[in-house]
Short mmCIF file of C-alpha atoms in Angstrom, two decimals:
data_model
loop_
_atom_site.label_atom_id
_atom_site.label_comp_id
_atom_site.label_asym_id
_atom_site.label_seq_id
_atom_site.Cartn_x
_atom_site.Cartn_y
_atom_site.Cartn_z
CA UNK A 1 0.00 0.00 0.00
CA UNK A 2 1.06 3.57 -0.65
CA UNK A 3 0.42 5.55 2.53
CA UNK A 4 -0.67 9.17 2.80
CA UNK A 5 2.16 9.84 5.18
CA UNK A 6 5.29 9.50 3.06
CA UNK A 7 5.36 12.65 0.90
CA UNK A 8 8.85 14.12 0.82
CA UNK A 9 10.03 17.70 0.41
CA UNK A 10 10.58 18.37 -3.30
CA UNK A 11 8.11 15.70 -4.47
CA UNK A 12 5.67 16.68 -7.19
CA UNK A 13 1.99 16.86 -6.22
CA UNK A 14 -0.09 15.24 -8.96
CA UNK A 15 -3.68 14.28 -9.74
CA UNK A 16 -5.18 11.86 -12.23
CA UNK A 17 -8.03 12.69 -14.59
CA UNK A 18 -10.26 15.74 -14.41
CA UNK A 19 -11.47 16.42 -10.87
CA UNK A 20 -14.76 18.29 -10.56
CA UNK A 21 -16.71 16.29 -13.13
CA UNK A 22 -18.70 14.32 -10.54
CA UNK A 23 -19.94 17.39 -8.70
CA UNK A 24 -20.70 18.96 -12.10
CA UNK A 25 -22.92 15.94 -12.78
CA UNK A 26 -24.56 16.33 -9.39
CA UNK A 27 -25.23 20.01 -10.10
CA UNK A 28 -26.82 19.05 -13.43
CA UNK A 29 -29.12 16.56 -11.69
CA UNK A 30 -30.05 19.21 -9.11
CA UNK A 31 -30.77 21.76 -11.85
CA UNK A 32 -27.92 24.05 -10.76
CA UNK A 33 -26.14 23.72 -14.14
CA UNK A 34 -27.22 23.23 -17.72
CA UNK A 35 -25.24 21.64 -20.50
CA UNK A 36 -25.60 20.24 -24.00
CA UNK A 37 -26.79 16.63 -24.24
CA UNK A 38 -23.51 14.75 -24.78
CA UNK A 39 -21.67 16.75 -22.15
CA UNK A 40 -24.53 16.43 -19.69
CA UNK A 41 -24.51 12.64 -20.15
CA UNK A 42 -20.76 12.58 -19.53
CA UNK A 43 -20.96 14.67 -16.35
CA UNK A 44 -23.99 12.82 -14.96
CA UNK A 45 -22.19 9.54 -15.67
CA UNK A 46 -19.12 10.70 -13.74
CA UNK A 47 -21.38 11.35 -10.73
CA UNK A 48 -23.72 8.38 -10.96
CA UNK A 49 -21.18 5.77 -12.09
CA UNK A 50 -17.78 6.75 -10.73
CA UNK A 51 -14.80 4.74 -11.92
CA UNK A 52 -12.08 4.13 -9.37
CA UNK A 53 -8.58 4.48 -10.85
CA UNK A 54 -7.57 0.94 -9.92
CA UNK A 55 -5.13 0.39 -12.81
CA UNK A 56 -3.41 3.71 -12.12
CA UNK A 57 -3.26 2.94 -8.41
CA UNK A 58 -1.60 -0.39 -9.07
CA UNK A 59 1.03 1.17 -11.28
CA UNK A 60 1.58 4.09 -8.92
CA UNK A 61 2.30 1.83 -5.95
CA UNK A 62 5.86 1.50 -7.26
CA UNK A 63 6.18 5.21 -8.16
CA UNK A 64 4.22 7.34 -5.70
CA UNK A 65 5.61 8.32 -2.31
CA UNK A 66 2.14 9.12 -0.92
CA UNK A 67 -1.36 8.72 -2.36
CA UNK A 68 -5.10 8.84 -1.68
CA UNK A 69 -8.31 8.93 -3.68
CA UNK A 70 -10.30 12.14 -4.02
CA UNK A 71 -13.67 11.65 -2.39
CA UNK A 72 -14.08 14.94 -0.52
CA UNK A 73 -12.64 17.37 -3.07
CA UNK A 74 -9.12 17.90 -4.36
CA UNK A 75 -8.24 20.67 -1.91
CA UNK A 76 -9.49 18.80 1.15
CA UNK A 77 -7.88 15.51 0.21
CA UNK A 78 -4.52 16.99 -0.86
CA UNK A 79 -4.44 18.81 2.48
CA UNK A 80 -5.11 15.49 4.26
CA UNK A 81 -2.29 13.77 2.37
CA UNK A 82 0.19 16.54 3.13
CA UNK A 83 -0.88 16.84 6.78
CA UNK A 84 -0.36 13.08 7.24
CA UNK A 85 3.15 13.58 5.87
CA UNK A 86 3.81 16.65 8.02
CA UNK A 87 4.39 18.68 4.87
CA UNK A 88 2.81 21.48 2.84
CA UNK A 89 2.89 22.54 -0.78
CA UNK A 90 2.71 25.42 -3.18
CA UNK A 91 0.12 24.50 -5.82
CA UNK A 92 -1.11 26.34 -8.91
CA UNK A 93 -4.83 26.50 -9.64
CA UNK A 94 -4.04 27.40 -13.28
CA UNK A 95 -2.54 23.94 -13.72
CA UNK A 96 -5.82 22.18 -12.86
CA UNK A 97 -7.07 20.12 -15.79
CA UNK A 98 -10.84 20.51 -16.16
CA UNK A 99 -12.84 18.52 -18.70
CA UNK A 100 -14.28 20.27 -21.74
CA UNK A 101 -17.74 19.18 -20.58
CA UNK A 102 -17.34 20.90 -17.21
CA UNK A 103 -15.80 24.01 -18.75
CA UNK A 104 -18.65 24.29 -21.26
CA UNK A 105 -21.27 23.75 -18.54
CA UNK A 106 -20.04 26.38 -16.13
CA UNK A 107 -16.96 28.28 -17.31
CA UNK A 108 -13.40 28.31 -15.99
CA UNK A 109 -13.95 29.83 -12.52
CA UNK A 110 -16.82 27.52 -11.60
CA UNK A 111 -14.99 24.52 -13.09
CA UNK A 112 -11.95 25.30 -10.93
CA UNK A 113 -14.19 25.57 -7.86
CA UNK A 114 -15.80 22.21 -8.73
CA UNK A 115 -12.36 20.64 -9.14
CA UNK A 116 -11.05 22.02 -5.85
CA UNK A 117 -14.12 21.63 -3.66
CA UNK A 118 -16.29 18.99 -5.35
CA UNK A 119 -16.19 15.39 -4.26
CA UNK A 120 -16.85 11.85 -5.37
CA UNK A 121 -14.40 11.97 -8.29
CA UNK A 122 -12.32 9.01 -7.11
CA UNK A 123 -9.33 10.34 -8.97
CA UNK A 124 -5.97 9.85 -7.29
CA UNK A 125 -3.92 12.59 -5.66
CA UNK A 126 -0.33 11.53 -5.17
CA UNK A 127 3.22 12.69 -4.70
CA UNK A 128 6.19 11.44 -6.65
CA UNK A 129 9.90 12.18 -6.66
CA UNK A 130 10.73 14.52 -9.57
CA UNK A 131 13.19 12.04 -11.05
CA UNK A 132 10.25 9.59 -11.52
CA UNK A 133 8.13 12.09 -13.50
CA UNK A 134 9.06 10.51 -16.85
CA UNK A 135 7.83 7.13 -15.61
CA UNK A 136 4.55 8.70 -14.47
CA UNK A 137 4.14 10.35 -17.89
CA UNK A 138 4.72 7.00 -19.62
CA UNK A 139 2.15 5.36 -17.35
CA UNK A 140 -0.36 8.11 -18.12
CA UNK A 141 0.15 7.61 -21.84
CA UNK A 142 -0.17 3.83 -21.54
CA UNK A 143 -3.44 4.15 -19.58
CA UNK A 144 -4.68 7.07 -21.71
CA UNK A 145 -5.22 8.94 -18.46
CA UNK A 146 -4.29 12.57 -17.97
CA UNK A 147 -2.03 13.19 -15.00
CA UNK A 148 -1.40 16.77 -13.94
CA UNK A 149 1.41 18.16 -11.81
CA UNK A 150 -0.09 20.79 -9.49
CA UNK A 151 2.99 21.84 -7.55
CA UNK A 152 5.77 20.81 -5.20
CA UNK A 153 5.82 19.50 -1.62
CA UNK A 154 7.44 21.86 0.88
CA UNK A 155 8.83 21.44 4.37
CA UNK A 156 6.59 24.28 5.58
CA UNK A 157 3.29 22.60 6.57
CA UNK A 158 1.18 25.28 4.88
CA UNK A 159 -0.71 24.43 1.68
CA UNK A 160 -0.92 27.46 -0.60
CA UNK A 161 -2.87 27.60 -3.85
CA UNK A 162 -1.55 30.19 -6.28
CA UNK A 163 -3.05 31.72 -9.39
CA UNK A 164 0.01 32.75 -11.32
CA UNK A 165 1.98 34.99 -8.96
CA UNK A 166 -1.01 35.76 -6.71
CA UNK A 167 -2.48 33.81 -3.83
CA UNK A 168 -5.69 32.12 -4.98
CA UNK A 169 -8.79 33.02 -3.00
CA UNK A 170 -10.55 29.73 -2.32
CA UNK A 171 -14.30 29.79 -2.99
CA UNK A 172 -16.54 29.30 0.04
CA UNK A 173 -17.97 25.84 0.64
CA UNK A 174 -16.81 22.25 0.87
CA UNK A 175 -18.22 19.08 -0.56
CA UNK A 176 -20.80 17.37 1.60
CA UNK A 177 -21.86 13.77 1.08
CA UNK A 178 -25.63 13.49 0.99
#
């Protein structure tokens, strides 16, 4: 097993897939978003029929230093991983990969908020030593799964999201299971 508690200073903080899609699907079902048919089906499917990243998890067990699945939102779960490791990170919200369906349904700002605060995605957040980044990229290509580097683990236990050179102001609200 890859524990949450082994992230090391200098490791890359990464995430699989496109977080935020599941909560986008939930918002569609609740009538809080509208989208074109094909995109709506995709987003609703990501909420109603989540797919755990089992194959990626198996391959990452030999690469990742720390890992967990995203069930309570990317921000919350990355903070949990780093806290378990006694570390922090400087992360960039502009590096978040949002799906075209989510972007078309709600625009960039809302899509970023869904990715950071939404839950039930079951993507994987993990850390990896920078010298293993090429292996992670090869794995992503083999699995046809986007993997995004969000930032770098720091010794300072604070987790800071940046938007370019500015501190990112986190939207209000956290994911709540219903």
